[in-house]
Amino acid sequence: MKFYTTIAALLLATTVNAHGTDGVPMPLDNVDYHNDTTSHTIYRAYTAEWNKLGRWWSFTKPEGDKDAYRKANAICSEWSDLTYVVQCTLSTPYITGTTSEVQCDNTAYLDNTTVQVFIPDASVLTDCVELGEWSSQ
């Protein structure tokens, strides 16, 4: 029930004010709530065990050029070095949106159009599988 309460609270605003690893506000625009319990495979690139099951996920497996992925998904290098990839199953309602503006230490990502999956509580994820290091995929 906590998950649904969190989603309801987030959707009361037109912009979801989620936070990056270091607590920097990340406005989530074009927010859509998906009341869908179909199983979806989602992916996350992460740095270490402590941030493996975070809030920001993708329906597309992270691969290819890391800098292009970082730019497309507005991921500051100080938040994650994108070392590892994990795959999980999502079978609960979820939120999607785009990140309109992220200010990093050395760059800014503006007007991002990549749709990301926002999971307020990663405990709803199941069947998580480590896919290994990014470079080994």
Coordinates of C-alpha atoms in Angstrom, one line a residue:
M1 CA 0.0 0.0 0.0
K2 CA 2.9 2.3 0.7
F3 CA 3.9 2.2 -3.0
Y4 CA 0.4 3.3 -4.1
T5 CA 0.3 6.1 -1.5
T6 CA 3.7 7.4 -2.7
I7 CA 2.5 7.4 -6.4
A8 CA -0.7 9.3 -5.5
A9 CA 1.3 11.9 -3.6
L10 CA 3.7 12.3 -6.5
L11 CA 1.0 12.7 -9.0
L12 CA -0.7 15.6 -7.1
A13 CA 1.9 17.9 -8.6
T14 CA 2.4 18.5 -12.3
T15 CA 6.2 17.9 -11.8
V16 CA 7.5 15.1 -9.7
N17 CA 10.4 16.5 -7.7
A18 CA 12.5 13.3 -7.4
H19 CA 16.1 13.3 -6.2
G20 CA 19.3 12.1 -7.6
T21 CA 21.8 10.1 -5.5
D22 CA 23.1 13.2 -3.7
G23 CA 19.6 14.7 -3.1
V24 CA 19.7 17.2 -6.0
P25 CA 16.1 17.9 -7.2
M26 CA 15.3 16.3 -10.6
P27 CA 12.1 17.6 -12.1
L28 CA 10.2 14.9 -13.9
D29 CA 8.0 16.2 -16.7
N30 CA 5.4 14.6 -18.9
V31 CA 4.5 12.4 -16.0
D32 CA 2.2 9.4 -16.7
Y33 CA 0.9 7.0 -14.2
H34 CA 0.5 3.5 -15.5
N35 CA -2.0 1.4 -13.5
D36 CA -0.5 -1.7 -15.1
T37 CA 0.4 -5.0 -13.3
T38 CA 1.7 -6.7 -16.4
S39 CA 5.3 -7.9 -16.0
H40 CA 7.8 -5.5 -17.5
T41 CA 11.6 -6.0 -17.7
I42 CA 13.4 -2.9 -16.6
Y43 CA 17.1 -2.0 -16.4
R44 CA 19.4 0.2 -14.3
A45 CA 23.0 1.2 -14.7
Y46 CA 24.7 1.7 -11.3
T47 CA 28.0 2.2 -9.5
A48 CA 27.9 0.0 -6.4
E49 CA 25.7 -2.1 -4.3
W50 CA 24.4 0.9 -2.3
N51 CA 22.7 2.4 -5.4
K52 CA 21.8 -0.7 -7.4
L53 CA 18.1 -0.6 -6.7
G54 CA 17.5 3.1 -7.0
R55 CA 14.5 5.1 -8.3
W56 CA 15.4 5.7 -12.0
W57 CA 15.0 2.8 -14.5
S58 CA 14.7 2.2 -18.2
F59 CA 12.8 -0.2 -20.4
T60 CA 15.9 -0.3 -22.6
K61 CA 19.0 -2.2 -21.7
P62 CA 21.9 0.2 -21.1
E63 CA 24.6 -0.5 -23.7
G64 CA 26.8 1.3 -26.2
D65 CA 28.5 4.6 -25.5
K66 CA 28.2 5.6 -21.8
D67 CA 28.4 9.3 -22.5
A68 CA 25.5 9.1 -25.0
Y69 CA 23.5 7.1 -22.5
R70 CA 24.4 9.5 -19.7
K71 CA 23.2 12.5 -21.8
A72 CA 20.0 10.7 -23.0
N73 CA 19.0 9.8 -19.5
A74 CA 20.4 13.0 -17.7
I75 CA 22.7 11.1 -15.3
C76 CA 25.5 13.2 -13.8
S77 CA 28.9 11.5 -13.6
E78 CA 29.0 12.4 -9.9
W79 CA 25.9 10.4 -9.3
S80 CA 27.0 7.2 -11.1
D81 CA 29.9 6.0 -13.2
L82 CA 27.6 3.4 -14.8
T83 CA 29.8 0.5 -14.0
Y84 CA 27.2 -2.3 -13.7
V85 CA 23.8 -3.2 -15.1
V86 CA 21.0 -4.9 -13.3
Q87 CA 17.7 -6.2 -14.8
C88 CA 14.5 -6.6 -12.7
T89 CA 10.9 -7.4 -13.2
L90 CA 8.2 -4.7 -12.5
S91 CA 4.7 -6.0 -12.0
T92 CA 3.1 -3.1 -10.1
P93 CA 1.8 0.3 -11.3
Y94 CA 4.6 2.7 -12.1
I95 CA 5.4 6.3 -13.2
T96 CA 7.1 7.4 -16.4
G97 CA 8.4 10.8 -17.4
T98 CA 11.2 12.8 -18.9
T99 CA 13.8 14.9 -17.0
S100 CA 13.6 18.5 -18.1
E101 CA 16.7 19.9 -16.5
V102 CA 19.6 18.5 -14.5
Q103 CA 22.6 20.6 -13.4
C104 CA 25.7 18.5 -12.8
D105 CA 29.1 19.7 -11.5
N106 CA 30.6 20.0 -15.0
T107 CA 27.6 20.0 -17.4
A108 CA 23.8 20.5 -17.7
Y109 CA 21.3 18.2 -19.3
L110 CA 18.4 20.2 -20.7
D111 CA 15.1 19.3 -22.4
N112 CA 15.6 15.6 -22.1
T113 CA 13.1 13.5 -24.1
T114 CA 14.1 10.0 -23.0
V115 CA 11.2 8.4 -21.2
Q116 CA 12.4 7.0 -17.9
V117 CA 10.7 4.8 -15.3
F118 CA 10.4 6.2 -11.8
I119 CA 10.1 3.7 -9.0
P120 CA 9.6 5.4 -5.6
D121 CA 10.1 2.1 -3.7
A122 CA 12.4 -0.5 -5.3
S123 CA 11.1 -3.2 -2.9
V124 CA 8.3 -3.8 -5.4
L125 CA 10.9 -5.2 -8.0
T126 CA 11.3 -8.9 -8.4
D127 CA 13.6 -11.4 -10.2
C128 CA 16.6 -9.0 -10.2
V129 CA 19.6 -10.3 -12.1
E130 CA 23.1 -8.8 -12.3
L131 CA 24.1 -8.4 -16.0
G132 CA 27.7 -7.6 -15.1
E133 CA 29.9 -4.7 -16.0
W134 CA 28.8 -2.4 -18.8
S135 CA 31.8 -3.1 -20.9
S136 CA 31.3 -6.9 -20.8
Q137 CA 27.8 -6.7 -22.3

